[in-house]
PDB file of C-alpha atoms in Angstrom:
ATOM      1  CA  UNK A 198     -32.897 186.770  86.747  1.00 81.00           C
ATOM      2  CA  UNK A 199     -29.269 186.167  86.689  1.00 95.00           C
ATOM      3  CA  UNK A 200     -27.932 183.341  88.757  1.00 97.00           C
ATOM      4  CA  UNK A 201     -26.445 185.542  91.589  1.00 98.00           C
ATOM      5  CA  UNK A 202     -28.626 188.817  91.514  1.00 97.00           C
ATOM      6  CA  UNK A 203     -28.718 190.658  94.743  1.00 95.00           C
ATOM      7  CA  UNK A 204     -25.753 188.957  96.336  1.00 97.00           C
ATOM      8  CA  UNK A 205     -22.678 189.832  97.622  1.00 98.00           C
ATOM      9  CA  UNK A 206     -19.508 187.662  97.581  1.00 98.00           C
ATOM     10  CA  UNK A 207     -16.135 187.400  98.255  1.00 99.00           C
ATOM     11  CA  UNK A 208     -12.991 185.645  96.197  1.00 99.00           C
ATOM     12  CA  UNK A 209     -10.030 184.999  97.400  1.00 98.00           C
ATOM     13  CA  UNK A 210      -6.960 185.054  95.279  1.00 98.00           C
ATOM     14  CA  UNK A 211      -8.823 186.675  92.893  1.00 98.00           C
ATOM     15  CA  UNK A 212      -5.953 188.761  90.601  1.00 98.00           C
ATOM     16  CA  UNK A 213      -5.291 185.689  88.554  1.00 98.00           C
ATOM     17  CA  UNK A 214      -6.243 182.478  87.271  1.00 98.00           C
ATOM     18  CA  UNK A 215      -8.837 180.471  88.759  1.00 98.00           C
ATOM     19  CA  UNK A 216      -9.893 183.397  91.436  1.00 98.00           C
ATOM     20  CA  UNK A 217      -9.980 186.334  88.449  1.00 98.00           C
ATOM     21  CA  UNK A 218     -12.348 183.738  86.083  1.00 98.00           C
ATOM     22  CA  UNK A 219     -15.049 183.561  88.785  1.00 98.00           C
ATOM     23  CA  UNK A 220     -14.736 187.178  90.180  1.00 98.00           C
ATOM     24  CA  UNK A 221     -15.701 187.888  86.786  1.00 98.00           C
ATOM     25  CA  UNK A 222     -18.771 184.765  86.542  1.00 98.00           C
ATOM     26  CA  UNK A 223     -19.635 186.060  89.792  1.00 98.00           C
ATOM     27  CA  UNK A 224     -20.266 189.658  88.521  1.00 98.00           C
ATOM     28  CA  UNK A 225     -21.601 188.916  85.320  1.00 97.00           C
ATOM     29  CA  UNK A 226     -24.673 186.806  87.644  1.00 97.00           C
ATOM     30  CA  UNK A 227     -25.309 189.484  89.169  1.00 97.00           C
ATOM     31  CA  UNK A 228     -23.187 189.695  92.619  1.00 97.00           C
ATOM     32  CA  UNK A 229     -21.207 192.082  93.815  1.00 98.00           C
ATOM     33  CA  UNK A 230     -17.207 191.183  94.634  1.00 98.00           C
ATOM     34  CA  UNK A 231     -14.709 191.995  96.604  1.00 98.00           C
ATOM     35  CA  UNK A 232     -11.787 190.662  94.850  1.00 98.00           C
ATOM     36  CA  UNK A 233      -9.285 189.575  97.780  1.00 98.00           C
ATOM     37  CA  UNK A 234      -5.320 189.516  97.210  1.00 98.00           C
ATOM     38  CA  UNK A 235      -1.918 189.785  98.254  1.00 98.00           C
ATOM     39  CA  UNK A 236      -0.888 191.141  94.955  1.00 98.00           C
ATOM     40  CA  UNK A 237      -2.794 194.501  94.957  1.00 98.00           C
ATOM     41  CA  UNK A 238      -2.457 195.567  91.164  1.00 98.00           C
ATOM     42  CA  UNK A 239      -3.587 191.981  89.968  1.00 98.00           C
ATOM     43  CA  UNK A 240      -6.658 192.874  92.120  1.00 98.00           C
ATOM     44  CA  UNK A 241      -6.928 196.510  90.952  1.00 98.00           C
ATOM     45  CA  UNK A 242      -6.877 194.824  86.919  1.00 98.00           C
ATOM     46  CA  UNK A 243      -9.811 192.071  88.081  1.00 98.00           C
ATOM     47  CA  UNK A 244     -11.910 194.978  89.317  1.00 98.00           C
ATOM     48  CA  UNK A 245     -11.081 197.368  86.419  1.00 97.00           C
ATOM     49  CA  UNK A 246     -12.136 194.217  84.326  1.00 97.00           C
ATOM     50  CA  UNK A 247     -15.352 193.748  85.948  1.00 98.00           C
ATOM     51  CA  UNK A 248     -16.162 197.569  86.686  1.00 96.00           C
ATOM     52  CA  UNK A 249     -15.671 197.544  82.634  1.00 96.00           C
ATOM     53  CA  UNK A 250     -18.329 194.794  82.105  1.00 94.00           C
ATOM     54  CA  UNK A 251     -20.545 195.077  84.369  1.00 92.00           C
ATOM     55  CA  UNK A 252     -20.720 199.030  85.633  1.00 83.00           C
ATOM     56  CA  UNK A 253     -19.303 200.700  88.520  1.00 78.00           C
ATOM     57  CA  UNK A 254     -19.891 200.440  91.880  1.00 84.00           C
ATOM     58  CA  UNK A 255     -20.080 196.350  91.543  1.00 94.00           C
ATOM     59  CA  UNK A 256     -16.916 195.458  93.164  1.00 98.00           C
ATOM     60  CA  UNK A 257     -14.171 196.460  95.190  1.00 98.00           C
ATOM     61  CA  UNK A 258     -10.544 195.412  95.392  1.00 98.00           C
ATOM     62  CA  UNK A 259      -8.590 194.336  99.032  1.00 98.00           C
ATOM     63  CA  UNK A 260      -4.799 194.254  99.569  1.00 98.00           C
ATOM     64  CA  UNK A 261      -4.942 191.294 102.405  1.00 98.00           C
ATOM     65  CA  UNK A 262      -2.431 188.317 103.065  1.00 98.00           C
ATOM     66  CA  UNK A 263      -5.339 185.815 103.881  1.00 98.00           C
ATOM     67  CA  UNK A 264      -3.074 183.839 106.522  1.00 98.00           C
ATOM     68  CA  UNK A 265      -3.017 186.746 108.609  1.00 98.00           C
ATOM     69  CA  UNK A 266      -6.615 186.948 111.132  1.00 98.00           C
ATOM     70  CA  UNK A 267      -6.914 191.119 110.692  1.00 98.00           C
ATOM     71  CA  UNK A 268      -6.668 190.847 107.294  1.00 98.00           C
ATOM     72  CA  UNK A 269      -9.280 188.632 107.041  1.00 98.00           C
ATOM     73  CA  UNK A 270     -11.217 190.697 108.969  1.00 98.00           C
ATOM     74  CA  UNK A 271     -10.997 193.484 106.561  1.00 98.00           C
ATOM     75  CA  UNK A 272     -11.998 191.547 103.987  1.00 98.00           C
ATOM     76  CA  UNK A 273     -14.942 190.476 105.333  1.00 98.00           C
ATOM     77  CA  UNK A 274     -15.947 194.085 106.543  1.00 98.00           C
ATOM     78  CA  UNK A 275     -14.915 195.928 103.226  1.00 98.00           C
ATOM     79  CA  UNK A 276     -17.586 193.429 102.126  1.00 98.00           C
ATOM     80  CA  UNK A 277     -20.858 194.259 104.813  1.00 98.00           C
ATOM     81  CA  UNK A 278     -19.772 198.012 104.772  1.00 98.00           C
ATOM     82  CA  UNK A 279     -19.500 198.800 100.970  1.00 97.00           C
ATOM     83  CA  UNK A 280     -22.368 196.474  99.449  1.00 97.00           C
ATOM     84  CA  UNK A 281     -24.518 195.486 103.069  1.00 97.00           C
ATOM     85  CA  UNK A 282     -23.925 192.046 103.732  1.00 98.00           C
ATOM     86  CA  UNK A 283     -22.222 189.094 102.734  1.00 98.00           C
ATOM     87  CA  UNK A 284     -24.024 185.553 100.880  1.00 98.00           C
ATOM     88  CA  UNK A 285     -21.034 183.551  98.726  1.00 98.00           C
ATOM     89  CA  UNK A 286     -17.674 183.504  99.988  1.00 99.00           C
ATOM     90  CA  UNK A 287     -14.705 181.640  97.546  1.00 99.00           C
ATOM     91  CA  UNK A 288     -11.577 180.466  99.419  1.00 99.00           C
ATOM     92  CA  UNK A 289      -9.143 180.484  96.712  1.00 98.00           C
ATOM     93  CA  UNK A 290      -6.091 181.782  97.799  1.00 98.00           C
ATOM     94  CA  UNK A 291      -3.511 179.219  97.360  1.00 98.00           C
ATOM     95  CA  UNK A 292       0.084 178.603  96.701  1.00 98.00           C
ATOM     96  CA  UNK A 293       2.432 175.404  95.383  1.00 98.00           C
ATOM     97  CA  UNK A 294       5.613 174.319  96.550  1.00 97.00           C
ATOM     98  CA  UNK A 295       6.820 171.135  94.094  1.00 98.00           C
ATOM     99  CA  UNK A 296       9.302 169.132  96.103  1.00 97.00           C
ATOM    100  CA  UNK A 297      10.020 165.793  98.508  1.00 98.00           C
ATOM    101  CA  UNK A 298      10.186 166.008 102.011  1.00 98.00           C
ATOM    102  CA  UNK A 299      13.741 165.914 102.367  1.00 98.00           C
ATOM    103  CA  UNK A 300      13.780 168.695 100.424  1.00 97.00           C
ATOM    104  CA  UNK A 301      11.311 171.011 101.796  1.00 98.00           C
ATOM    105  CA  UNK A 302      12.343 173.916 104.045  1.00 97.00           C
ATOM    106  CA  UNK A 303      10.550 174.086 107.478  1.00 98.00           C
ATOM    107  CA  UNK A 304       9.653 177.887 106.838  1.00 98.00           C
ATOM    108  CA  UNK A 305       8.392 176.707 103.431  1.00 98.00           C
ATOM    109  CA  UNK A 306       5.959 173.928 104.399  1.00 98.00           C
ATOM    110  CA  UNK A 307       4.513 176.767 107.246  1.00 98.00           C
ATOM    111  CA  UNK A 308       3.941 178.941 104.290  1.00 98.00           C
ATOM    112  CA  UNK A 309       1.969 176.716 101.986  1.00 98.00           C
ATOM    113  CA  UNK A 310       0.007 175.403 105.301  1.00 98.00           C
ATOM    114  CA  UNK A 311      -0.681 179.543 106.386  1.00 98.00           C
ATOM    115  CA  UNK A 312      -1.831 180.394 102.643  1.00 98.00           C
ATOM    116  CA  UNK A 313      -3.543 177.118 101.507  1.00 98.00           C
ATOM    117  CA  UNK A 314      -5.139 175.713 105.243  1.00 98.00           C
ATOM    118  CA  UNK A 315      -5.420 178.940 107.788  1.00 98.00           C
ATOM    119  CA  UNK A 316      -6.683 181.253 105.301  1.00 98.00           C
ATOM    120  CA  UNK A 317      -9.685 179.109 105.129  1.00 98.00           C
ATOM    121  CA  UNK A 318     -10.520 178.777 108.579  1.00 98.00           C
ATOM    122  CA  UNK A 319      -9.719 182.589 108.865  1.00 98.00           C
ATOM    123  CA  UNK A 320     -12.257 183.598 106.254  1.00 99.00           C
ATOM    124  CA  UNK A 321     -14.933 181.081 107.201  1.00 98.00           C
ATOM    125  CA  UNK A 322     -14.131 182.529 110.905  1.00 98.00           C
ATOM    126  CA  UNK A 323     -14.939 186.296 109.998  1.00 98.00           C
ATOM    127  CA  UNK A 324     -16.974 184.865 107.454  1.00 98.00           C
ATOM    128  CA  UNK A 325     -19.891 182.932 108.936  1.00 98.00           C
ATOM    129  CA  UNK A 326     -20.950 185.506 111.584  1.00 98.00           C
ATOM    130  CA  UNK A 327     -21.675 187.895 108.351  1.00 98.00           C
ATOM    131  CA  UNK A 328     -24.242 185.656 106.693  1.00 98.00           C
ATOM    132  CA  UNK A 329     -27.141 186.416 108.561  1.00 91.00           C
ATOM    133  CA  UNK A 330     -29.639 185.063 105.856  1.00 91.00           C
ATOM    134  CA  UNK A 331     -27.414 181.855 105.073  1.00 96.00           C
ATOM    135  CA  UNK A 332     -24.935 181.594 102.092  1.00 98.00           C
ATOM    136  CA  UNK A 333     -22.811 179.369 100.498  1.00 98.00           C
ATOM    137  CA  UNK A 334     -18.767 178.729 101.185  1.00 99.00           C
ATOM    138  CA  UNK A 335     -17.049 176.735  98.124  1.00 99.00           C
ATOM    139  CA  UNK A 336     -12.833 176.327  98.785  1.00 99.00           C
ATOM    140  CA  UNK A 337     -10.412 175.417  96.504  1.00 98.00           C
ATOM    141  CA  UNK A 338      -8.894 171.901  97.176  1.00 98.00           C
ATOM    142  CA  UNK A 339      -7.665 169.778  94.089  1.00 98.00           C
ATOM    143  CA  UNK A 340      -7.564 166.119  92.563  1.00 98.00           C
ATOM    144  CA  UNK A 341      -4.480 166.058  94.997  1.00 98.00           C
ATOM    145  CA  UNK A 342      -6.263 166.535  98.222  1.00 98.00           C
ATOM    146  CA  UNK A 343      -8.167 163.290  97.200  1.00 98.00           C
ATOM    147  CA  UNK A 344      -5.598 161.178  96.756  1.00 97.00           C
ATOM    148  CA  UNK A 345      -1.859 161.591  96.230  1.00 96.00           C
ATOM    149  CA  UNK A 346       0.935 163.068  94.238  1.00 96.00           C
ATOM    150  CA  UNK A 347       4.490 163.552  93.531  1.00 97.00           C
ATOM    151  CA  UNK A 348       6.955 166.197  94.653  1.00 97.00           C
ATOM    152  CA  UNK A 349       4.048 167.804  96.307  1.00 98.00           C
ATOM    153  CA  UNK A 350       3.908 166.781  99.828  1.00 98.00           C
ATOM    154  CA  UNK A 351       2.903 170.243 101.096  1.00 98.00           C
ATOM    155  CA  UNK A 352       0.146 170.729  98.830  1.00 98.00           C
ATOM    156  CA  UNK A 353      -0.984 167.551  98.737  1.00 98.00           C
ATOM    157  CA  UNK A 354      -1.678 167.703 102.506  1.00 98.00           C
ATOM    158  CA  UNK A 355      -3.058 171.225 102.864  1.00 98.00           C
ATOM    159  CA  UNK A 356      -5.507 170.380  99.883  1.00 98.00           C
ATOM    160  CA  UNK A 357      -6.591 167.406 101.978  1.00 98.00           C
ATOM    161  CA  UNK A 358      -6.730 169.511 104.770  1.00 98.00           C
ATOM    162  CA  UNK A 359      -9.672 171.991 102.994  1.00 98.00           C
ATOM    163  CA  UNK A 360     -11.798 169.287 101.823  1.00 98.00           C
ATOM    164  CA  UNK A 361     -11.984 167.739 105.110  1.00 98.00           C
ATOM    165  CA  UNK A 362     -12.106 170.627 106.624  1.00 98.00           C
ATOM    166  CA  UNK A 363     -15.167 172.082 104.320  1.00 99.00           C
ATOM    167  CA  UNK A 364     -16.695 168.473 105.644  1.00 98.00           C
ATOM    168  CA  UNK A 365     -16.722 169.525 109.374  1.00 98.00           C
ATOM    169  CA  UNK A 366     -17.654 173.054 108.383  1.00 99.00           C
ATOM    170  CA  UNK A 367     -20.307 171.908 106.533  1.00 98.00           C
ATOM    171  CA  UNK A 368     -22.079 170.191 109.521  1.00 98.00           C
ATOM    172  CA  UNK A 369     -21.408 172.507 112.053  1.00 98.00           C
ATOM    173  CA  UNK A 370     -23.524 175.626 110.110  1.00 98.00           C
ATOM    174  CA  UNK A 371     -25.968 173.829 108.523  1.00 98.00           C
ATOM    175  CA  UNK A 372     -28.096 174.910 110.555  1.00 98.00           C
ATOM    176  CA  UNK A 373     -27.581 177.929 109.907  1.00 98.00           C
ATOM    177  CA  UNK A 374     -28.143 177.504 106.400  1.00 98.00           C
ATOM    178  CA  UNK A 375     -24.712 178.191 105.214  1.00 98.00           C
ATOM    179  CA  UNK A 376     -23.712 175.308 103.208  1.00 98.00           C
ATOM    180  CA  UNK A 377     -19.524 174.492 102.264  1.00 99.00           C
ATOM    181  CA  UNK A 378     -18.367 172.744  99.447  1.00 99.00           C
ATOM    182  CA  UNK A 379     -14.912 172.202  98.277  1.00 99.00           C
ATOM    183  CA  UNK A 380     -14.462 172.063  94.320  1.00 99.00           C
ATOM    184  CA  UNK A 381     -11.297 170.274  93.122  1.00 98.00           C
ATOM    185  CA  UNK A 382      -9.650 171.124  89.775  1.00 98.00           C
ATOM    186  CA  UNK A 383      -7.455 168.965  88.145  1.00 97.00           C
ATOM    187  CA  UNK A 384      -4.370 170.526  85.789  1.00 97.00           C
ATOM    188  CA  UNK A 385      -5.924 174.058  85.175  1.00 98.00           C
ATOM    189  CA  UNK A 386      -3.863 176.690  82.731  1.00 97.00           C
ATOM    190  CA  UNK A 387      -3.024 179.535  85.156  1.00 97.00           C
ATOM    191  CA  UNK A 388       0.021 181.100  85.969  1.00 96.00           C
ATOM    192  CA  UNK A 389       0.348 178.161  89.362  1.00 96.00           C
ATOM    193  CA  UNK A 390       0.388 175.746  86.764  1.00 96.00           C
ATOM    194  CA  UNK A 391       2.932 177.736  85.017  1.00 96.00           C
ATOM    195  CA  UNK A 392       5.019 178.097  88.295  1.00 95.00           C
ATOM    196  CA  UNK A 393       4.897 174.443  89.007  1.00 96.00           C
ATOM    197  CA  UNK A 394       6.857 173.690  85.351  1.00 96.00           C
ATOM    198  CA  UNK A 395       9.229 176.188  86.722  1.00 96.00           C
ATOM    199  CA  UNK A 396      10.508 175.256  89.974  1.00 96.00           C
ATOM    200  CA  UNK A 397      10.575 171.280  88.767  1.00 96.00           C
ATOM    201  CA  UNK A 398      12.833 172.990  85.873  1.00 96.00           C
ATOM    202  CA  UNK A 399      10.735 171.652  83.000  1.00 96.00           C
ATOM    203  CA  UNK A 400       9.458 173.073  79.643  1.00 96.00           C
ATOM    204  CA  UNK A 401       6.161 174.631  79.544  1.00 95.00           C
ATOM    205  CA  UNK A 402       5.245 173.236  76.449  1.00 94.00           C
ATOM    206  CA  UNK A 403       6.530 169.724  77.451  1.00 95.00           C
ATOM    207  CA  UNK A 404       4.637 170.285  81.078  1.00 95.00           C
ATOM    208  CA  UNK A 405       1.461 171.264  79.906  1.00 93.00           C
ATOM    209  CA  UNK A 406       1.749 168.169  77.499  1.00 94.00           C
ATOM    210  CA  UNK A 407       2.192 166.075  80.537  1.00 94.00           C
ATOM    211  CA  UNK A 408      -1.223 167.754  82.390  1.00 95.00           C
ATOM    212  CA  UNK A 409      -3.299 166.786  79.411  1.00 96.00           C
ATOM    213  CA  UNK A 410      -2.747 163.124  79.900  1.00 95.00           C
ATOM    214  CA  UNK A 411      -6.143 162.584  81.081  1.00 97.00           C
ATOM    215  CA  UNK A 412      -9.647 160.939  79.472  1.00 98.00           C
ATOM    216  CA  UNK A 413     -10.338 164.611  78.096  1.00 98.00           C
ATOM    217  CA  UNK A 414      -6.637 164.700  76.621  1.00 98.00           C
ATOM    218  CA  UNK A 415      -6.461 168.667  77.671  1.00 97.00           C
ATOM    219  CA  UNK A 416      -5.691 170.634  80.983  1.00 97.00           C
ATOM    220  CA  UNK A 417      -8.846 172.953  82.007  1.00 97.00           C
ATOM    221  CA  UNK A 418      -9.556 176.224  81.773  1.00 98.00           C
ATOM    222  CA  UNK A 419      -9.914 179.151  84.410  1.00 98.00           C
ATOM    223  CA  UNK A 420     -13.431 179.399  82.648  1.00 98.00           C
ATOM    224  CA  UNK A 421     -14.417 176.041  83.581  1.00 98.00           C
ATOM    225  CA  UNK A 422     -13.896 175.958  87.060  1.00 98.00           C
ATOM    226  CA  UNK A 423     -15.218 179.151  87.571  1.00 98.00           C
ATOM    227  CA  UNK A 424     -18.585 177.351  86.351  1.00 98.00           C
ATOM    228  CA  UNK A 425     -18.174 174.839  88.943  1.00 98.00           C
ATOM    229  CA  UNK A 426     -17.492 176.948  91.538  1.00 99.00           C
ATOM    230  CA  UNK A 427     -20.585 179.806  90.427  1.00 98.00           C
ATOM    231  CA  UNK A 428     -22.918 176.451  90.993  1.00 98.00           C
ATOM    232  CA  UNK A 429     -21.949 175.291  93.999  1.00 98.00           C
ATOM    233  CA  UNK A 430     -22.539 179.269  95.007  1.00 98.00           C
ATOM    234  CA  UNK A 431     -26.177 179.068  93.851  1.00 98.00           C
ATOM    235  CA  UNK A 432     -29.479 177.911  94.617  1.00 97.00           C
ATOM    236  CA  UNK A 433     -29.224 175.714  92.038  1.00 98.00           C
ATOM    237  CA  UNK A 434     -27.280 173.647  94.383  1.00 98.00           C
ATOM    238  CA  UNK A 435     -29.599 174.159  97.133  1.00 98.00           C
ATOM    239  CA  UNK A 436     -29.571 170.441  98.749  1.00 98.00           C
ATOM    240  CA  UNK A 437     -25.618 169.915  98.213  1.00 98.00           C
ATOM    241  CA  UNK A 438     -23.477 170.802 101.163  1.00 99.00           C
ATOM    242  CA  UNK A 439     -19.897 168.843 102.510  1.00 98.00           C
ATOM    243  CA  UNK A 440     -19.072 167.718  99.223  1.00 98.00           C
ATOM    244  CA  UNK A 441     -16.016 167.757  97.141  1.00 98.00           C
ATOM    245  CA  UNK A 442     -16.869 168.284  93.195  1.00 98.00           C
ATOM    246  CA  UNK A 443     -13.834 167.100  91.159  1.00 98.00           C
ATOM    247  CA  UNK A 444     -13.694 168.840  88.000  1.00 98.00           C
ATOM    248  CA  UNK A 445     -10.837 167.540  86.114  1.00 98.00           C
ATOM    249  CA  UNK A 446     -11.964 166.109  82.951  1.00 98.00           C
ATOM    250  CA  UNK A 447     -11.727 162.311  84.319  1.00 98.00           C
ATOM    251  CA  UNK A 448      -8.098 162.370  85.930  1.00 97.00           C
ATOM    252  CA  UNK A 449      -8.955 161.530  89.246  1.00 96.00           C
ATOM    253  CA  UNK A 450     -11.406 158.602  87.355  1.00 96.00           C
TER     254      UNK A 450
END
């Protein structure tokens, strides 16, 4: 039996990068996905992709800006009313602003705190009521919500934000047998990482260079946290719940 037969989960930020990789782990185990997004055609291609693997009728695209409550609820519903119920929910959605205090706009730290902190407590809001039978919530945080960085102070402190955040979560609905991880990439090749060498005005090539410096001497893969990510979704990680899996081939170490 594949790893996530029968169930039905959500990812955030799902038309690129980290989110599209485990859309696409997620369907090939067996669940069916709602693939979550502001950008709607980056979506529409993660579905097509997965429709294309995997057969039709095994996931569903949502236009939704996850800061704002409705279209959370949306989300959440487009889930329950087109595939019955909801088990693994992935809050991905995230955004990057590289600069100093003294340099960030106001408007721009509320952004990165709406997209990177509220979405999660949206989703897990509309969320938790949905998993009747228990399920598992796993959020993005990152190496730099576990300890610091530079010219990131907005991301630094929403990403510590989510992982203390999946923490409290974690106790309050275990109960309930819903369990809430946070999994925590280190330097991963998308197109955030991409953006990042962009706005501090430095060369890809020379940037990426700069991520690899790290015991694994390489930046990861979309691939490879998706794999992360698809366990802390399954029962193969049945007893784990409020913890924070770095995956970062030894950078934080």
């Amino acid at each position: 039996m594949k790893t996530l037969e029968g169930k039905v989960a959500i990812v955030t930020g799902g038309a690129s990068g980290i989110g599209r990789a485990t859309a696409l782990l997620f369907a090939r185990e067996g669940a069916r996905v709602v693939v979550a997004d502001i950008d709607a055609a980056g979506a529409d291609a993660t579905v097509a992709q997965i429709v294309a693997e995997t057969g039709d009728a095994t996931a569903v695209a949502v236009r939704a800006d996850v800061s704002d409550p409705e279209d959370c609820r949306r989300v959440v519903g487009a889930a329950v009313e087109t595939f019955g119920g909801l088990h693994v929910l992935f809050n991905n959605a995230g955004i990057i602003r590289r600069t100093t205090a003294l340099d960030l706009d106001v408007d721009e730290w509320d952004r990165v705190m709406a997209v990177n902190v509220r979405s999660v407590f949206l989703m897990c809001k509309h969320a938790i009521p949905a998993m009747s039978q228990g399920g598992s919530i796993v959020n993005t945080g990152s190496g730099w919500g576990l300890k610091g960085g530079g010219n990131a102070i907005s991301y630094c402190a929403s990403k510590a934000a989510v992982v203390n955040m999946t923490r409290a979560l974690a106790i309050d609905h275990a109960k309930a047998g819903i369990r809430v991880n946070s999994v925590n990439p280190g330097d991963t090749d998308t197109p955030m990482l991409r953006d990042e060498a962009r706005q501090l005005g430095e060369d890809w090539a020379a940037f990426k260079s700069d991520a690899a410096d790290r015991p694994m001497g390489r930046a990861g893969t979309p691939d490879e946290i998706a794999q992360a990510v698809l366990f802390l979704a399954s029962d193969a990680a049945s007893y784990i719940t409020g913890s924070a899996l770095v995956v970062d081939g030894g950078g934080l170490a």
